PDB file of N, CA and C in Angstrom:
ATOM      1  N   UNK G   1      -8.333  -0.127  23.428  1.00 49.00           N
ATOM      2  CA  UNK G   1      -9.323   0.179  22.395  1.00 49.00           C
ATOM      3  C   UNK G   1      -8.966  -0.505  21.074  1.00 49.00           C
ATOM      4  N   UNK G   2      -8.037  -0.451  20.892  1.00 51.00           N
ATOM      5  CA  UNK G   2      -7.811  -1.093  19.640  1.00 51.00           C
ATOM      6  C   UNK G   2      -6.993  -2.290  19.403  1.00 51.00           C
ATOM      7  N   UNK G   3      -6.803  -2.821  20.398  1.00 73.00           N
ATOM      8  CA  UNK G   3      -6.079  -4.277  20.808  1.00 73.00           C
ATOM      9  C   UNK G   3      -5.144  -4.423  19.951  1.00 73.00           C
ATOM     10  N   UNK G   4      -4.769  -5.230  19.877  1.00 80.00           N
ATOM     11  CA  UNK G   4      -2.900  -5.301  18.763  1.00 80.00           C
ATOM     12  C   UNK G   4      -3.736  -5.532  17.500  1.00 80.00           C
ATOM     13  N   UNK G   5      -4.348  -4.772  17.009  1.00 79.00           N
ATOM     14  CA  UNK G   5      -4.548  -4.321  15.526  1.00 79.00           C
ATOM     15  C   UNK G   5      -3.962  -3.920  14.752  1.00 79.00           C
ATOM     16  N   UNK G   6      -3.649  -2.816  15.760  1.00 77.00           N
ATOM     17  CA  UNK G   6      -2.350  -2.353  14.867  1.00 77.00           C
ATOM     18  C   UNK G   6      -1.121  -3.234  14.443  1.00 77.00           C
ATOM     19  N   UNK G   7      -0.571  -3.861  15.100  1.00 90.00           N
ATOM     20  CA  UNK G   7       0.270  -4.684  15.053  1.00 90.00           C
ATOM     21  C   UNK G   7       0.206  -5.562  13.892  1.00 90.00           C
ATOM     22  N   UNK G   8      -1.723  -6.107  13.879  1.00 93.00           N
ATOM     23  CA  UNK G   8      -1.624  -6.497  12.685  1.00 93.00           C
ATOM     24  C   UNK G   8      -1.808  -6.190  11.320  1.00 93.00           C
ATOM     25  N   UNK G   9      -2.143  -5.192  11.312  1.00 93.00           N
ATOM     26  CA  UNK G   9      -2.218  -4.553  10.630  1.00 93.00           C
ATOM     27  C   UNK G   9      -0.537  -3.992   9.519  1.00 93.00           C
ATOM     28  N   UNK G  10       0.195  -3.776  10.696  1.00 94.00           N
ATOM     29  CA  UNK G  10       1.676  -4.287  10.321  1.00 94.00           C
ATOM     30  C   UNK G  10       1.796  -5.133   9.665  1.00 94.00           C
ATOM     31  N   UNK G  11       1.592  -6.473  10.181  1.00 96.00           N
ATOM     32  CA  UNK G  11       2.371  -7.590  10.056  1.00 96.00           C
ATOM     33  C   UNK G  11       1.717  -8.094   8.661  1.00 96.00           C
ATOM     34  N   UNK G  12       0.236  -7.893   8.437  1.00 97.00           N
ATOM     35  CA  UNK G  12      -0.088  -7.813   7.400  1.00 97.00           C
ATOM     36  C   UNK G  12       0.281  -7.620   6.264  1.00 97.00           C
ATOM     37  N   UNK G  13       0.646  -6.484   6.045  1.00 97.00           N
ATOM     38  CA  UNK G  13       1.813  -5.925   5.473  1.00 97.00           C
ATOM     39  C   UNK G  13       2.560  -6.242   5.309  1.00 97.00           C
ATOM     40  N   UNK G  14       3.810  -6.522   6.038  1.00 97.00           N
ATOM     41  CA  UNK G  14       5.039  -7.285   5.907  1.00 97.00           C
ATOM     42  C   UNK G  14       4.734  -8.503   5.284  1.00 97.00           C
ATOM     43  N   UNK G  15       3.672  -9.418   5.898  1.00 98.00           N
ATOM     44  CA  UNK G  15       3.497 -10.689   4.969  1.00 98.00           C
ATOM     45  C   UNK G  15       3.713 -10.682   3.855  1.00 98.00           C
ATOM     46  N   UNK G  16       2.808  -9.614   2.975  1.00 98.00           N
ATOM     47  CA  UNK G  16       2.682  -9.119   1.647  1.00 98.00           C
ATOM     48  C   UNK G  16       3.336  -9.146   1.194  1.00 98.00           C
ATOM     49  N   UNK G  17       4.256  -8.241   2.178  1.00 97.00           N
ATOM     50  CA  UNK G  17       5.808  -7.773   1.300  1.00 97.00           C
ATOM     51  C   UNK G  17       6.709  -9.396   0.933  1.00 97.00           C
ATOM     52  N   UNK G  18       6.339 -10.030   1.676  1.00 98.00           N
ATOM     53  CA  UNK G  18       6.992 -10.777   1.914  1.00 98.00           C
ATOM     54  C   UNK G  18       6.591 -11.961   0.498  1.00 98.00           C
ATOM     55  N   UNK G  19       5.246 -12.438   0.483  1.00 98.00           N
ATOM     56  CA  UNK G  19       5.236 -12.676  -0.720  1.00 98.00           C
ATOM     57  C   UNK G  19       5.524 -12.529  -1.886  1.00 98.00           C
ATOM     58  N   UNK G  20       5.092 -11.145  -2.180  1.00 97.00           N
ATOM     59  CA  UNK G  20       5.933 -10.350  -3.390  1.00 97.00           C
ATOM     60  C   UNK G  20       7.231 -10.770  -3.501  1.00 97.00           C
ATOM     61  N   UNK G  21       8.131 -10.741  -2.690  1.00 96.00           N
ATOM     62  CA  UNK G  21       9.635 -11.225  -2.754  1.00 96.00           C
ATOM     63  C   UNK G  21       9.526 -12.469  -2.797  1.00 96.00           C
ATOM     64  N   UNK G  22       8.831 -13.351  -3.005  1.00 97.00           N
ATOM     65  CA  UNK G  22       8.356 -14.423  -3.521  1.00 97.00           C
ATOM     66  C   UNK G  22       7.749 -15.002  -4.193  1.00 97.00           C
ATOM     67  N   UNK G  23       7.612 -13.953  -5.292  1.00 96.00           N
ATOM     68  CA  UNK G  23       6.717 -13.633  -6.537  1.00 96.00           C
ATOM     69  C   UNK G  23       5.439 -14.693  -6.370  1.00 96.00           C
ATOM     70  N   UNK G  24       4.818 -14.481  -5.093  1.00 97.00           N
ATOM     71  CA  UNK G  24       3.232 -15.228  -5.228  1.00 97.00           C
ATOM     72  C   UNK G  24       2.548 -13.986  -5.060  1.00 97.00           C
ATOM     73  N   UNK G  25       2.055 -13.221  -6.078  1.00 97.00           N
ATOM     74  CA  UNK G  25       1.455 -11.982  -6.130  1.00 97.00           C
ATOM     75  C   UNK G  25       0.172 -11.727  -5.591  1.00 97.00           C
ATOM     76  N   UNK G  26      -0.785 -13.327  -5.892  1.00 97.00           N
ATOM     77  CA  UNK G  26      -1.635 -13.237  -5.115  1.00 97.00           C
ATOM     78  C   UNK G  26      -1.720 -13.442  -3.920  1.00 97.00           C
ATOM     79  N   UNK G  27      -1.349 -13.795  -3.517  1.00 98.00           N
ATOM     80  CA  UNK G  27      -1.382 -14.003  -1.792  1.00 98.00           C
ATOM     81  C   UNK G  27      -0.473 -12.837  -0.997  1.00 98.00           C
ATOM     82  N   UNK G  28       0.186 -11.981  -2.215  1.00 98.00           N
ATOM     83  CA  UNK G  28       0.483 -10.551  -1.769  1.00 98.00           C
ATOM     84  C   UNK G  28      -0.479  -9.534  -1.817  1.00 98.00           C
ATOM     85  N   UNK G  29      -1.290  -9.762  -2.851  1.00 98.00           N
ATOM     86  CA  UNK G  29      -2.518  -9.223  -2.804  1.00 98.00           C
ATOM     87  C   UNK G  29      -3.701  -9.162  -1.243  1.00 98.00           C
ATOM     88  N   UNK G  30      -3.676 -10.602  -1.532  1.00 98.00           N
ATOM     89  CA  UNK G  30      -4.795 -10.910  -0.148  1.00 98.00           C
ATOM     90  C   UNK G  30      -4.250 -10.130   0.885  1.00 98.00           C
ATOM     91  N   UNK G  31      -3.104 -10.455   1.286  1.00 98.00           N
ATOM     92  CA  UNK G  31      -2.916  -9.601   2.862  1.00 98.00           C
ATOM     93  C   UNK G  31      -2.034  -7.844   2.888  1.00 98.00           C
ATOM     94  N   UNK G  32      -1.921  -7.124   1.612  1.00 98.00           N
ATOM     95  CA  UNK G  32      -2.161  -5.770   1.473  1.00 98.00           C
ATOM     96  C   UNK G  32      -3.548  -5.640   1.861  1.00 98.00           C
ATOM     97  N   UNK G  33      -4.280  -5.969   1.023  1.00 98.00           N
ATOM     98  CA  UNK G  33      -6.067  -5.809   1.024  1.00 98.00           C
ATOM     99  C   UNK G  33      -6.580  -6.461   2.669  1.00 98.00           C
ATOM    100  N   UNK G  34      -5.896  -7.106   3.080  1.00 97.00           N
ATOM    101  CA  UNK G  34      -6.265  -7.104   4.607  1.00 97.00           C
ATOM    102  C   UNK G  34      -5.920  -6.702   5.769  1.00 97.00           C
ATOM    103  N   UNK G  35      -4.389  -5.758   5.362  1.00 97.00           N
ATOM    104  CA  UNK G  35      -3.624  -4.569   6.526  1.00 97.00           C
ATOM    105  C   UNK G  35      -4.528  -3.343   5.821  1.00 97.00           C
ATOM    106  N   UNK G  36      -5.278  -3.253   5.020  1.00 97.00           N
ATOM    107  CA  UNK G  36      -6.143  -2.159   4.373  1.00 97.00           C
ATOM    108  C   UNK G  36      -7.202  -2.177   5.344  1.00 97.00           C
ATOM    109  N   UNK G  37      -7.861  -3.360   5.120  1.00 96.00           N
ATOM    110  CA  UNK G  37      -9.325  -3.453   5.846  1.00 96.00           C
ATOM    111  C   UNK G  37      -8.856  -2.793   7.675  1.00 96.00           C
ATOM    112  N   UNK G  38      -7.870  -3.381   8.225  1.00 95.00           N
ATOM    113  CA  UNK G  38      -7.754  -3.019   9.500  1.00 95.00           C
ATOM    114  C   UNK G  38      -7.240  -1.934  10.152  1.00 95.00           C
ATOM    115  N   UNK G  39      -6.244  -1.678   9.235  1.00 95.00           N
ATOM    116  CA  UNK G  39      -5.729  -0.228   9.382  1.00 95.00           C
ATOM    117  C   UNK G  39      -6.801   0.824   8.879  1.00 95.00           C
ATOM    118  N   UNK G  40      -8.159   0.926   8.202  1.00 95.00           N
ATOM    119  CA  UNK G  40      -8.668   1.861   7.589  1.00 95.00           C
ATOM    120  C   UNK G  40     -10.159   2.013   8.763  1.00 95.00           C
ATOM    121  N   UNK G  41     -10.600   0.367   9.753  1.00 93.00           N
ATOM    122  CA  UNK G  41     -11.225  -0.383  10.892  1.00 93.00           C
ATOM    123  C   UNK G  41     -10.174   0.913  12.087  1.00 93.00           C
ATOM    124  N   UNK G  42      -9.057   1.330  12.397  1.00 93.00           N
ATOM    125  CA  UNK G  42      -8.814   1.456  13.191  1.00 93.00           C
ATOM    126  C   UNK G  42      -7.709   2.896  12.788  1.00 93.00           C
ATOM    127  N   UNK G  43      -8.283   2.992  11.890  1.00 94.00           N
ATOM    128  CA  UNK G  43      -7.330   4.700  11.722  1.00 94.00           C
ATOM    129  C   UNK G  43      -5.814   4.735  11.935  1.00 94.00           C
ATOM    130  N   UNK G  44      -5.363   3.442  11.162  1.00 94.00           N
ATOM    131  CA  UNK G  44      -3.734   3.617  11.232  1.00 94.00           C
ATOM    132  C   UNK G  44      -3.257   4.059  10.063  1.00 94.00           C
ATOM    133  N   UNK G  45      -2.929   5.176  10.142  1.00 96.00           N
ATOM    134  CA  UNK G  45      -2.723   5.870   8.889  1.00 96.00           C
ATOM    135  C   UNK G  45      -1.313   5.737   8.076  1.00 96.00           C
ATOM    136  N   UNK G  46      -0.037   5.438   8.585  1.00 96.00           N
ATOM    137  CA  UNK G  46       1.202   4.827   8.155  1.00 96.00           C
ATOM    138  C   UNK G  46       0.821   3.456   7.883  1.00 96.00           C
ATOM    139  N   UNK G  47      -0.144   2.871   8.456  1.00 96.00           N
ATOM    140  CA  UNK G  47      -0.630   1.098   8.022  1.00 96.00           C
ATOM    141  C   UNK G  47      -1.395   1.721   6.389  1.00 96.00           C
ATOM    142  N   UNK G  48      -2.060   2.103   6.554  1.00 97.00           N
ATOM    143  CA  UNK G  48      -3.327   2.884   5.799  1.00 97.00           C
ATOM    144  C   UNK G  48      -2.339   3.390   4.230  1.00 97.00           C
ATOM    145  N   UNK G  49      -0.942   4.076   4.505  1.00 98.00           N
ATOM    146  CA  UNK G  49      -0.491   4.805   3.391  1.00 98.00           C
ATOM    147  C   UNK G  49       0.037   3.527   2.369  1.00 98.00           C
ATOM    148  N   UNK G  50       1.063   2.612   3.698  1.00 97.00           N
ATOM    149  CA  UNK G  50       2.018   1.550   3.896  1.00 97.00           C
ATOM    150  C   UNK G  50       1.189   0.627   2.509  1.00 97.00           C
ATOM    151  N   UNK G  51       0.481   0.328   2.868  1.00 98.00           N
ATOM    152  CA  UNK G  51      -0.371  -1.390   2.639  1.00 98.00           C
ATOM    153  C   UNK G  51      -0.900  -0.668   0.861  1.00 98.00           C
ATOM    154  N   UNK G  52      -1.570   1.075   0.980  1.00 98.00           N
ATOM    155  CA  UNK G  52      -1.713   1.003  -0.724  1.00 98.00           C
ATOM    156  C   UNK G  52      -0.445   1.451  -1.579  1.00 98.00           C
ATOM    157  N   UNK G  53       0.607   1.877  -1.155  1.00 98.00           N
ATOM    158  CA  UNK G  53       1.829   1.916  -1.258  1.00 98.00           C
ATOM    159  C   UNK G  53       2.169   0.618  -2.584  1.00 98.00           C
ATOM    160  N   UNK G  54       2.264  -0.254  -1.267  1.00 98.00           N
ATOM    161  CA  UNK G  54       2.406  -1.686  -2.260  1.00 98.00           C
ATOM    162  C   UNK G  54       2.006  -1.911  -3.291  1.00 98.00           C
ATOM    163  N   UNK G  55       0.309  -1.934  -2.472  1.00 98.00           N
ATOM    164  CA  UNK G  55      -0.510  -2.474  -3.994  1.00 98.00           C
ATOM    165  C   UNK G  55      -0.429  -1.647  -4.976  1.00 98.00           C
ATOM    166  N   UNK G  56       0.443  -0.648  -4.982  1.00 97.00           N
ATOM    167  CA  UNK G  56       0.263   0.264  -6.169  1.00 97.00           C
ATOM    168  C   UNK G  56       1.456  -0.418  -7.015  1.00 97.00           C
ATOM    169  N   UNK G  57       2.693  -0.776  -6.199  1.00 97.00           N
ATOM    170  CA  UNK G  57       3.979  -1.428  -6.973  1.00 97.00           C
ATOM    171  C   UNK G  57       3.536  -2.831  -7.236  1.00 97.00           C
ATOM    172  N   UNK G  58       2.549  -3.372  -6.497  1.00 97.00           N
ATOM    173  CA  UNK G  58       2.103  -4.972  -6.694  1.00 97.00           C
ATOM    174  C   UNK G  58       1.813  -4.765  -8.176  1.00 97.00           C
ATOM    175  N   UNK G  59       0.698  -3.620  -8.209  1.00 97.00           N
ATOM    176  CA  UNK G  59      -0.068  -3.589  -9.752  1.00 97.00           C
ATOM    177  C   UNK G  59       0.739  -3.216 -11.160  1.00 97.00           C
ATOM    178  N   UNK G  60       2.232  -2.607 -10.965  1.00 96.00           N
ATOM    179  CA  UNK G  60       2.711  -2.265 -11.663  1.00 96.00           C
ATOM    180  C   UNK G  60       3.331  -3.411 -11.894  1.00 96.00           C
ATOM    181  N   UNK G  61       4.428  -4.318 -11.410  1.00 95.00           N
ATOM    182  CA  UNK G  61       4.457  -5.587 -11.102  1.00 95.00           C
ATOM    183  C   UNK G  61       3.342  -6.144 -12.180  1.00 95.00           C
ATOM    184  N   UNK G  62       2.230  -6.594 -12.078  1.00 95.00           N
ATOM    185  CA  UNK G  62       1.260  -6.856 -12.445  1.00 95.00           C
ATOM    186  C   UNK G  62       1.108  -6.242 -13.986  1.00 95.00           C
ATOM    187  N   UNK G  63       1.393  -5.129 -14.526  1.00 95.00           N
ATOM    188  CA  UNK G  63       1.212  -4.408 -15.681  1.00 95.00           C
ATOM    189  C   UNK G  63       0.007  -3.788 -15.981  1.00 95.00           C
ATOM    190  N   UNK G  64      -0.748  -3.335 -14.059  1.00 96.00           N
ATOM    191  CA  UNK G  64      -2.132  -2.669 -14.068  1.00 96.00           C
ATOM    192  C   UNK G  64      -1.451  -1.194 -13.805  1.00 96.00           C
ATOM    193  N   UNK G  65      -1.208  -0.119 -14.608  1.00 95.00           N
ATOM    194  CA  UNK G  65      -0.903   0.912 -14.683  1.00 95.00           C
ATOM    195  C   UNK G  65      -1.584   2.021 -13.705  1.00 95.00           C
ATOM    196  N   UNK G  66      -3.300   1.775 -14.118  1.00 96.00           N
ATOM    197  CA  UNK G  66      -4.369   2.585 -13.724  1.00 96.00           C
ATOM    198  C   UNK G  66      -4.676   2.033 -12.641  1.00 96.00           C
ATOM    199  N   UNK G  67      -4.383   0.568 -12.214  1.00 97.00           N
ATOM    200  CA  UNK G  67      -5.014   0.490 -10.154  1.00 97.00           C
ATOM    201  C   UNK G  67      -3.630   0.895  -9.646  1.00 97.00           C
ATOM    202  N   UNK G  68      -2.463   0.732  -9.937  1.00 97.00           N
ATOM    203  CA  UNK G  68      -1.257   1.151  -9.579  1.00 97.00           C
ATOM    204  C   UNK G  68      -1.462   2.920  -9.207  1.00 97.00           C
ATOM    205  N   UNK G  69      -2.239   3.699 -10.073  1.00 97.00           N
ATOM    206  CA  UNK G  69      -1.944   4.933 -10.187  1.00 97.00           C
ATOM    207  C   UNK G  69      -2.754   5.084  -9.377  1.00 97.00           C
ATOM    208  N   UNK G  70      -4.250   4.718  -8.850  1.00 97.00           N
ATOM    209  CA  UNK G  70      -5.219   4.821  -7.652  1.00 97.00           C
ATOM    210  C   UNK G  70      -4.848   4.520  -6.677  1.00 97.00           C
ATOM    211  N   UNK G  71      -3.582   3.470  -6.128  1.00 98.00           N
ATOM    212  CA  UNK G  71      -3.246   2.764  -5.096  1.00 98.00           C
ATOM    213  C   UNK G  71      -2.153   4.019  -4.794  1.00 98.00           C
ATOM    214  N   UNK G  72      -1.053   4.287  -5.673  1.00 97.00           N
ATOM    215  CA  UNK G  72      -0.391   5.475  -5.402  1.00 97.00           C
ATOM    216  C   UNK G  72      -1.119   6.657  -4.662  1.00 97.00           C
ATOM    217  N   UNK G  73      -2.210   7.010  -5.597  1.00 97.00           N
ATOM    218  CA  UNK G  73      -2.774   8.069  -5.048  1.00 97.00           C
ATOM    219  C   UNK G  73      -3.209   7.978  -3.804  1.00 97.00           C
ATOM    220  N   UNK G  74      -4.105   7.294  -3.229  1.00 98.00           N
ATOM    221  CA  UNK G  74      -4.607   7.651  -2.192  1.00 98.00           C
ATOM    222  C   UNK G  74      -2.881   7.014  -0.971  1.00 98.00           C
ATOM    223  N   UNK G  75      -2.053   6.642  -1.575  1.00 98.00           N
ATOM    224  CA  UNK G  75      -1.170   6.247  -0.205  1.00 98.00           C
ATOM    225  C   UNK G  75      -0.864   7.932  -0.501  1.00 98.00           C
ATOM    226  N   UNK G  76      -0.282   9.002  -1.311  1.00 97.00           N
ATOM    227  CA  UNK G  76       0.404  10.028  -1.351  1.00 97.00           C
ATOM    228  C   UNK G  76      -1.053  10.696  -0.906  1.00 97.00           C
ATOM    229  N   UNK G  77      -2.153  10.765  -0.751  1.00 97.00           N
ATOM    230  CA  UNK G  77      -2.928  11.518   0.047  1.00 97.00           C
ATOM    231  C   UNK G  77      -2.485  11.579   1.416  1.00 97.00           C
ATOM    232  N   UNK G  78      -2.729  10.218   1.904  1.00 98.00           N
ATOM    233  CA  UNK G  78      -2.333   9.880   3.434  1.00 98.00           C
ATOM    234  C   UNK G  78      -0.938  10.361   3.912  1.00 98.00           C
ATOM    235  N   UNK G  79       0.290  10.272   2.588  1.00 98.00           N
ATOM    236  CA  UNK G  79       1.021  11.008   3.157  1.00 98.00           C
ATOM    237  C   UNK G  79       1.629  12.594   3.147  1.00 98.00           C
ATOM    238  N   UNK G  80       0.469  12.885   2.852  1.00 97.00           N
ATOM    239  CA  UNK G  80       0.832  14.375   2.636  1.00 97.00           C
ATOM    240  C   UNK G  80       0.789  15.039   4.035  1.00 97.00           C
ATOM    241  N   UNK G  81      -0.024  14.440   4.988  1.00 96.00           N
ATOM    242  CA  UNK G  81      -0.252  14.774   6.007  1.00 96.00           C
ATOM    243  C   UNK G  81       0.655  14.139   7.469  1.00 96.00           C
ATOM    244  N   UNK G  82       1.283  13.056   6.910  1.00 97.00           N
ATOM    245  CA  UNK G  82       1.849  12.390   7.981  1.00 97.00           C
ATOM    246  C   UNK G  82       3.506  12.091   7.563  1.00 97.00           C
ATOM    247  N   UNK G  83       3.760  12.363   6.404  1.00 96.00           N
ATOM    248  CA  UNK G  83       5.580  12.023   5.744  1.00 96.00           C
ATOM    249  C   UNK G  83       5.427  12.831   4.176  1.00 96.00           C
ATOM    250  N   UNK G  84       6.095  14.070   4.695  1.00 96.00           N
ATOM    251  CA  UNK G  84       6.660  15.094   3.728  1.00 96.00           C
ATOM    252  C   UNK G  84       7.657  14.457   2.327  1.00 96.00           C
ATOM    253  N   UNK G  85       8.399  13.035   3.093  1.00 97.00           N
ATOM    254  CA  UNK G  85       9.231  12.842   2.135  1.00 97.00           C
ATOM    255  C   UNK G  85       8.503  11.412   1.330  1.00 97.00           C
ATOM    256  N   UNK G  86       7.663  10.891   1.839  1.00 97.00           N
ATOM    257  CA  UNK G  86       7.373   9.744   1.058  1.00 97.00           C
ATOM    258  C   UNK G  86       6.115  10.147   0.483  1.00 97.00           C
ATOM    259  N   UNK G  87       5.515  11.699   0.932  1.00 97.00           N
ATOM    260  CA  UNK G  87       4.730  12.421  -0.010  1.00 97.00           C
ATOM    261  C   UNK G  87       5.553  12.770  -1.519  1.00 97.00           C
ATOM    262  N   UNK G  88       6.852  12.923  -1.293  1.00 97.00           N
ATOM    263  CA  UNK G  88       7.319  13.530  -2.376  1.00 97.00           C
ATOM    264  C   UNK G  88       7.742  12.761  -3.444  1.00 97.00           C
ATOM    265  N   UNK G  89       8.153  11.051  -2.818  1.00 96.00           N
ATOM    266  CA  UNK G  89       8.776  10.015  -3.181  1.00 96.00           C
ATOM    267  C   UNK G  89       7.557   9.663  -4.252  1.00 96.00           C
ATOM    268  N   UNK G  90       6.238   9.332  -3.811  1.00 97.00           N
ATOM    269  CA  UNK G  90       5.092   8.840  -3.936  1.00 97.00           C
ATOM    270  C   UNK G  90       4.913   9.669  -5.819  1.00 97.00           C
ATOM    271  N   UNK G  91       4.638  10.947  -5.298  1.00 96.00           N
ATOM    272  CA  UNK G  91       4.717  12.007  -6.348  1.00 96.00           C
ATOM    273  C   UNK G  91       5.401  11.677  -7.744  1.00 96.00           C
ATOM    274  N   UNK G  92       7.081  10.934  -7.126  1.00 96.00           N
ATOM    275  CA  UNK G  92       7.816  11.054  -8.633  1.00 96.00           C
ATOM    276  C   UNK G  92       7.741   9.815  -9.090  1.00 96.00           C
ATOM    277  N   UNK G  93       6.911   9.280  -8.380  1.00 95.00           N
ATOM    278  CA  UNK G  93       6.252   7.576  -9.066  1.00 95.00           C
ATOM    279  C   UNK G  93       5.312   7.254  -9.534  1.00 95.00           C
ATOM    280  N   UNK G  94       4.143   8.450  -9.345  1.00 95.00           N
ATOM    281  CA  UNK G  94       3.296   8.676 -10.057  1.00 95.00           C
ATOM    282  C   UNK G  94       3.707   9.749 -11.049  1.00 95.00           C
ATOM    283  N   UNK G  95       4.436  10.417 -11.262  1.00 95.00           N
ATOM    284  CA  UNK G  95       5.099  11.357 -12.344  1.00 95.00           C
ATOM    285  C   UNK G  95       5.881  10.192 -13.518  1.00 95.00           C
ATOM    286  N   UNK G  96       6.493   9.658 -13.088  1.00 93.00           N
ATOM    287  CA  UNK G  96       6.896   8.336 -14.117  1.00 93.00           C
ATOM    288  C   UNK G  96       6.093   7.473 -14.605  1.00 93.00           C
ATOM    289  N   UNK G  97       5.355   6.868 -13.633  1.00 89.00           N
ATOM    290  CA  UNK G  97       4.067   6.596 -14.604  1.00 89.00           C
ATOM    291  C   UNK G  97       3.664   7.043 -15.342  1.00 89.00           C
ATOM    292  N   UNK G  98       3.327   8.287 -15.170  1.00 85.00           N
ATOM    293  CA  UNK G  98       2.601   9.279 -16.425  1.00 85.00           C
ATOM    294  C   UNK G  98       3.137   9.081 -17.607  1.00 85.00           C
ATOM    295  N   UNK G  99       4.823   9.387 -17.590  1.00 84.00           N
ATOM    296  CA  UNK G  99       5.615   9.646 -18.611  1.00 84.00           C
ATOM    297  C   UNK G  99       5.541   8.400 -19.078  1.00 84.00           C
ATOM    298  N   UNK G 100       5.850   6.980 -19.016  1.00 73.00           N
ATOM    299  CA  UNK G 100       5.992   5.841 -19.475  1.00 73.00           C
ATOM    300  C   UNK G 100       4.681   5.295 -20.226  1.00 73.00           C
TER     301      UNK G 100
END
């Protein structure tokens, strides 16, 4: 049913990451925003938390405070339900934001 989507949906991801550590932000951009589209296409919800996770540190990175704090949010939605601790992690990174 869902053919190695998931997978890419992963790997997607990792690309990202992978840029970022290669400070080409945009093209870290593009493929967060495209383990988004597929993981959200196929209900992978650790892809789904994973991928706005990033873009929330991409945007801070970036010095976008407020898409950082939307990208946080909805990954600490997703994980409230699926990782207790990167619900909590999520939390004190949007709590520092605040404060800063």
């Amino acid at each position: 049913k869902q053919d190695n989507k998931v997978n890419l949906a992963s790997g997607y991801n990792m690309i990202g990451e992978l840029y970022v550590e290669m400070d080409d932000l945009l093209k870290a951009e593009e493929y967060f925003h495209q383990a988004i589209r597929l993981a959200d296409e196929i209900e992978s919800f650790p892809d789904l938390a994973s991928a706005n996770y990033n873009l929330g540190a991409l945007n801070i990175k970036k010095g976008r405070k407020d898409m950082a704090r939307e990208y946080w949010r909805k990954a600490q939605e997703i994980y409230k339900s699926i990782d207790p601790v990167k619900f909590e992690e999520v939390g004190k990174k949007l709590t520092e934001l605040d404060i800063s």
